[in-house]
XYZ file of C-alpha atoms in Angstrom:
388
model
C -45.136 -67.788 -43.148
C -43.308 -69.156 -39.871
C -40.682 -68.812 -41.466
C -40.772 -65.338 -42.447
C -41.878 -65.039 -38.420
C -38.504 -66.197 -37.856
C -36.639 -64.715 -40.802
C -38.259 -61.645 -38.053
C -37.640 -62.479 -34.681
C -33.170 -63.071 -36.373
C -33.507 -59.701 -37.442
C -34.677 -58.343 -34.926
C -32.405 -60.030 -32.000
C -29.843 -59.250 -34.495
C -30.249 -55.635 -34.860
C -31.116 -55.290 -30.436
C -27.751 -57.055 -30.431
C -26.418 -54.011 -32.353
C -27.582 -51.422 -30.789
C -26.816 -53.021 -28.173
C -22.918 -53.449 -28.754
C -23.103 -49.008 -30.732
C -24.679 -47.394 -27.656
C -21.754 -49.907 -24.324
C -19.294 -51.339 -26.171
C -17.660 -48.783 -28.358
C -18.500 -44.952 -26.573
C -16.986 -46.460 -23.689
C -13.907 -47.789 -25.510
C -13.322 -44.148 -27.153
C -14.163 -42.088 -23.508
C -11.396 -44.275 -22.527
C -8.667 -43.605 -25.286
C -8.821 -40.026 -24.703
C -9.535 -39.203 -21.414
C -5.878 -40.740 -20.179
C -4.150 -37.035 -19.423
C -2.021 -35.081 -17.043
C -2.742 -32.428 -14.911
C -0.343 -30.557 -16.360
C 1.290 -29.988 -18.861
C 3.591 -27.132 -18.564
C 5.448 -26.564 -15.266
C 6.869 -23.903 -13.443
C 9.091 -24.611 -10.326
C 11.695 -22.700 -8.219
C 14.607 -24.168 -7.527
C 14.209 -27.244 -3.969
C 10.029 -26.660 -5.159
C 8.541 -30.243 -5.887
C 5.178 -30.638 -7.493
C 3.639 -34.003 -8.218
C 1.823 -35.543 -11.522
C -1.346 -37.175 -11.760
C -2.500 -39.014 -14.375
C -6.131 -39.093 -14.825
C -8.191 -41.666 -17.790
C -6.547 -44.767 -16.681
C -6.060 -46.949 -13.995
C -3.421 -49.120 -15.337
C -0.012 -48.319 -14.022
C 2.496 -45.222 -15.007
C 6.207 -45.335 -15.522
C 7.165 -41.930 -15.243
C 11.017 -41.046 -16.200
C 12.745 -37.532 -16.633
C 15.129 -35.514 -19.938
C 17.322 -34.447 -16.917
C 17.897 -35.803 -13.365
C 20.186 -33.396 -13.172
C 17.482 -29.926 -13.865
C 14.342 -31.862 -12.519
C 13.606 -35.938 -10.996
C 10.575 -37.565 -10.538
C 9.962 -40.272 -8.226
C 7.615 -43.741 -9.420
C 4.694 -42.057 -8.278
C 5.739 -38.834 -9.998
C 6.552 -35.980 -7.548
C 9.046 -33.674 -9.600
C 11.254 -31.824 -7.485
C 13.221 -29.112 -8.272
C 17.364 -29.369 -8.364
C 18.653 -26.877 -10.598
C 17.696 -24.281 -13.335
C 17.005 -26.047 -16.935
C 14.695 -27.238 -18.473
C 13.637 -30.771 -18.336
C 11.040 -33.368 -20.101
C 9.109 -35.308 -17.475
C 7.354 -37.788 -19.347
C 4.660 -40.907 -17.993
C 3.953 -43.724 -19.857
C 0.849 -45.725 -19.751
C -1.598 -47.308 -22.103
C 1.069 -47.727 -25.359
C 1.059 -44.194 -25.039
C 3.885 -40.895 -23.503
C 2.274 -38.212 -21.719
C 5.033 -34.923 -21.561
C 5.571 -32.504 -19.270
C 8.236 -29.756 -19.722
C 10.237 -28.501 -16.742
C 11.214 -24.926 -15.873
C 13.543 -24.628 -12.907
C 14.292 -21.235 -11.783
C 17.468 -19.833 -9.252
C 15.549 -18.914 -6.466
C 15.745 -14.501 -5.492
C 15.250 -12.606 -2.904
C 14.877 -8.685 -3.613
C 14.896 -5.702 -0.403
C 12.882 -2.915 -1.000
C 16.097 -0.059 -0.226
C 19.219 -1.417 -0.538
C 20.624 2.022 0.958
C 18.707 3.382 4.197
C 19.775 6.989 6.481
C 18.393 6.870 10.218
C 19.103 9.476 13.711
C 19.886 7.622 17.139
C 16.802 10.087 17.976
C 13.325 11.568 16.303
C 13.914 9.310 12.715
C 15.195 6.050 14.571
C 14.557 3.622 12.262
C 13.872 2.209 9.419
C 11.090 -1.219 7.532
C 12.862 -3.451 5.193
C 10.862 -5.517 3.089
C 11.812 -8.094 1.412
C 10.663 -9.892 -1.653
C 10.853 -13.622 -2.207
C 10.240 -16.194 -5.044
C 11.269 -19.691 -4.258
C 10.807 -23.128 -2.451
C 10.420 -20.886 1.108
C 8.977 -17.850 1.975
C 10.543 -17.429 5.420
C 13.218 -14.766 5.623
C 15.857 -14.239 8.380
C 17.539 -11.225 9.413
C 20.889 -10.056 9.978
C 23.252 -6.326 10.964
C 26.588 -6.887 11.154
C 27.320 -5.113 13.679
C 24.612 -5.161 16.415
C 25.914 -2.061 18.328
C 25.702 0.226 15.825
C 21.429 -0.924 14.374
C 19.620 -4.096 15.420
C 17.593 -5.797 12.692
C 14.291 -7.338 14.487
C 12.432 -10.903 12.321
C 10.008 -8.775 9.781
C 12.854 -6.472 9.220
C 12.493 -3.300 11.301
C 16.167 -2.086 11.271
C 16.567 0.494 14.856
C 19.163 2.797 15.031
C 21.314 2.396 18.655
C 24.656 4.792 17.653
C 26.425 6.552 15.034
C 27.720 3.974 12.338
C 26.851 1.884 9.803
C 26.286 -1.816 9.049
C 24.391 -4.204 6.456
C 21.352 -6.074 6.485
C 21.199 -9.343 4.778
C 18.354 -10.931 4.121
C 18.456 -14.770 3.548
C 15.643 -16.899 2.199
C 17.023 -20.281 0.199
C 19.953 -19.573 0.317
C 20.166 -16.786 -1.371
C 20.626 -12.740 0.186
C 19.506 -9.602 -0.502
C 21.776 -6.544 1.080
C 20.631 -3.409 1.814
C 23.027 -0.407 3.633
C 22.192 1.817 6.594
C 24.219 5.067 8.160
C 22.834 6.456 11.949
C 23.545 10.131 12.170
C 22.936 12.066 15.280
C 19.762 13.685 14.848
C 20.034 17.137 13.532
C 20.383 20.095 16.675
C 19.908 23.855 17.282
C 18.726 26.424 14.574
C 21.662 24.722 11.953
C 20.149 21.673 12.652
C 17.134 22.993 11.275
C 17.391 25.478 8.454
C 19.233 22.379 7.002
C 16.548 20.083 7.206
C 13.564 23.855 5.593
C 15.466 24.256 3.352
C 15.145 21.092 1.976
C 11.428 21.955 1.348
C 11.908 25.218 -0.015
C 11.001 24.019 -3.824
C 8.153 21.954 -2.603
C 6.122 25.668 -1.304
C 7.455 27.017 -4.289
C 6.263 24.639 -6.479
C 2.559 25.102 -3.880
C 2.454 28.712 -4.680
C 2.550 28.505 -8.191
C 0.264 25.701 -8.565
C -2.450 27.614 -6.584
C -2.068 30.766 -7.719
C -1.977 29.087 -11.293
C -5.581 27.422 -10.385
C -7.384 31.085 -8.696
C -6.294 32.789 -11.162
C -8.916 29.946 -13.549
C -11.162 30.909 -11.118
C -12.390 33.844 -11.461
C -14.817 35.043 -13.820
C -15.963 31.698 -12.906
C -17.146 31.734 -9.149
C -15.391 34.646 -8.147
C -14.194 38.801 -9.254
C -11.221 39.681 -10.233
C -11.393 42.088 -6.804
C -10.890 38.038 -5.144
C -7.660 37.273 -3.350
C -5.496 34.296 -1.030
C -1.785 33.700 -1.047
C 0.404 31.332 -0.052
C 1.430 30.714 4.104
C 3.887 28.442 5.992
C 5.205 26.985 8.920
C 7.292 25.024 9.510
C 6.801 22.449 12.857
C 8.340 19.262 14.493
C 3.990 17.669 15.391
C 5.211 14.564 16.316
C 8.136 15.023 18.349
C 10.882 12.842 16.285
C 12.947 15.831 16.013
C 12.534 16.432 12.458
C 10.600 19.933 10.978
C 7.510 19.319 9.852
C 7.381 21.515 6.611
C 2.593 23.566 6.750
C 2.265 25.228 3.666
C -2.080 26.991 3.613
C -3.385 28.737 0.133
C -6.155 30.893 1.632
C -8.206 33.937 0.766
C -8.497 34.370 4.520
C -6.289 36.002 7.241
C -3.272 32.725 7.094
C -0.999 34.275 9.796
C -3.376 33.746 12.705
C -2.564 29.536 13.278
C -2.612 27.027 11.452
C -6.113 25.993 11.682
C -7.445 25.508 7.875
C -12.082 26.072 7.144
C -12.396 24.522 4.538
C -13.033 27.869 2.871
C -13.498 28.681 -0.508
C -9.550 27.957 -2.760
C -8.164 27.286 0.466
C -5.909 24.525 0.212
C -3.541 22.582 2.870
C -0.160 19.612 2.416
C 1.723 19.147 4.463
C 5.825 17.105 3.915
C 7.784 16.035 6.154
C 11.375 13.972 5.478
C 12.000 10.960 5.478
C 15.531 8.934 4.292
C 16.798 12.387 3.484
C 14.077 12.779 1.534
C 11.103 14.539 1.409
C 7.339 12.557 1.713
C 3.608 14.646 1.797
C 2.062 14.013 4.322
C -1.173 16.094 3.042
C -1.616 15.831 0.494
C -4.825 18.810 -1.717
C -5.288 19.456 -5.262
C -5.234 22.903 -6.587
C -7.584 25.262 -6.070
C -11.015 25.239 -7.820
C -14.455 27.276 -6.454
C -16.189 25.532 -3.562
C -15.030 24.025 -0.333
C -12.076 21.672 0.941
C -11.090 20.104 3.179
C -10.245 21.966 5.892
C -6.629 20.761 7.611
C -5.863 21.577 11.553
C -2.325 20.778 12.750
C -2.043 21.012 16.267
C 0.842 23.226 18.592
C 1.403 20.682 21.942
C -0.082 17.667 19.917
C 0.323 14.242 17.135
C -2.821 14.840 16.107
C -4.220 16.465 12.618
C -8.168 17.494 12.236
C -9.836 17.316 9.334
C -13.104 19.066 8.555
C -15.229 19.268 5.517
C -18.354 20.623 4.997
C -21.504 20.410 2.410
C -24.393 21.168 1.856
C -26.282 19.391 4.558
C -22.908 17.255 6.315
C -20.295 18.843 8.444
C -17.720 16.109 9.950
C -14.379 16.627 11.737
C -12.212 14.221 12.329
C -8.321 13.749 14.052
C -6.028 11.816 13.384
C -3.056 11.214 14.938
C 0.829 12.200 13.608
C 3.517 9.316 15.155
C 7.445 9.482 13.054
C 6.314 11.208 9.873
C 3.230 8.221 9.488
C -0.151 9.592 9.826
C -2.461 6.668 10.441
C -5.639 5.474 8.973
C -7.858 5.432 11.266
C -9.146 8.591 13.012
C -8.661 8.829 16.708
C -11.089 10.605 17.134
C -14.269 11.834 14.301
C -18.011 13.309 14.571
C -20.665 14.001 12.403
C -23.185 17.051 12.020
C -26.446 17.050 10.155
C -28.561 19.996 8.807
C -31.284 17.952 9.974
C -29.704 18.734 13.656
C -29.300 15.592 14.253
C -25.082 14.609 15.762
C -22.448 11.659 16.129
C -19.608 10.878 17.880
C -17.304 8.195 16.694
C -17.866 7.867 13.524
C -19.934 9.781 10.971
C -23.953 9.011 10.819
C -23.683 5.475 9.381
C -21.208 4.202 11.356
C -21.001 6.370 14.093
C -23.396 6.792 17.780
C -26.602 9.231 17.702
C -26.937 11.503 21.054
C -27.404 15.363 21.614
C -26.433 18.304 20.948
C -24.634 18.913 24.423
C -22.809 15.205 24.321
C -21.454 15.997 21.235
C -19.184 19.842 22.172
C -18.748 17.385 24.558
C -16.988 14.926 23.185
C -15.477 17.562 19.606
C -13.740 19.481 22.820
C -11.895 16.284 24.417
C -10.795 15.832 21.264
C -9.690 19.460 20.603
C -9.518 20.229 24.143
C -8.582 22.924 23.072
C -5.465 23.155 21.278
C -3.991 25.937 18.727
C -2.573 26.014 15.645
C 1.043 26.989 14.693
C 1.452 31.325 13.874
C 2.001 30.866 9.992
C 3.479 33.528 7.967
C 3.207 34.708 4.439
C 5.189 33.877 1.792
C 7.169 36.696 0.860
C 11.411 35.668 0.420
C 11.581 38.094 3.143
C 9.850 35.418 5.469
C 11.128 32.717 4.320
C 15.149 33.404 4.102
C 14.091 34.094 8.358
C 14.675 30.672 8.372
C 16.360 28.434 6.572
């Protein structure tokens, strides 16, 4: 019995010892072996850029080497520096293992949003150049080949000084991109404006065609065959920069009276301008369709363009500043009327300040300041020829 008890004790001790070995020693050695790794196995760098590779899972000393020091070199601490375009393999040797990372090095690039541009000594006097840079640094330096003709600031804005041609250069990471800028005189007099107006002719025709086609589709759905609408046009230098805008409206109302829109049935308004000798849409609307739409108003002796929306329960008025061919992103004036006799200014019914009817009308009258719209003309060849 004594011998049996001793044997059982020995057996228990052996089992306990075996469990300790299995639960403590073996997992540590396995996990330690598996956890040794690099923080990156592939990396793309631009010439001049650096990236530090790190080995995790061990505290032992790491030995680093590169397969091509001309492409990418590596320091004793694992810092990789790109030298020239190509590929290199960085090897980290530790605990009898070799860990590798593929490094691809590319040359830096810089691209401009324009390769050429035209500006004027008055009117459209500037153009904004934008550089897209890929490289170690995003810093761009700008230079004009002739500051007397056109200057460029640190943000790439080119401003005309006198007629001529210059080359604007953007430099980043030792790489350059160029844009040819031509400075012309402002188009003067009747001849100059006629030249501008001729650029709009095809756009007026396309606007007329798309809305007539849509109106024909609407007939019989919501409107009777007797309902009619037509295209009207006007040319006006809205922002006073020497470039005439083109205002076109498709409406069933008498569009010859004024370039102030009502947003009535089938009414659509579009506004175009000329920038860099190309047509740019300032206000664009879908083809005429059943129901109301946003009315657009353009006012004489003002750089404001108004938008009027009237729904089943809410009426909104917003006036935006229009400067140098660009419509402001936020309204200068905005007010709202809710059918429950609630009035708001400096915003809509969610963001504006609630006011009385008198305050609402005072605000709206001040915003419009009794402004009048430009006269518009029915779109006919006879009327159009007077302007082109």
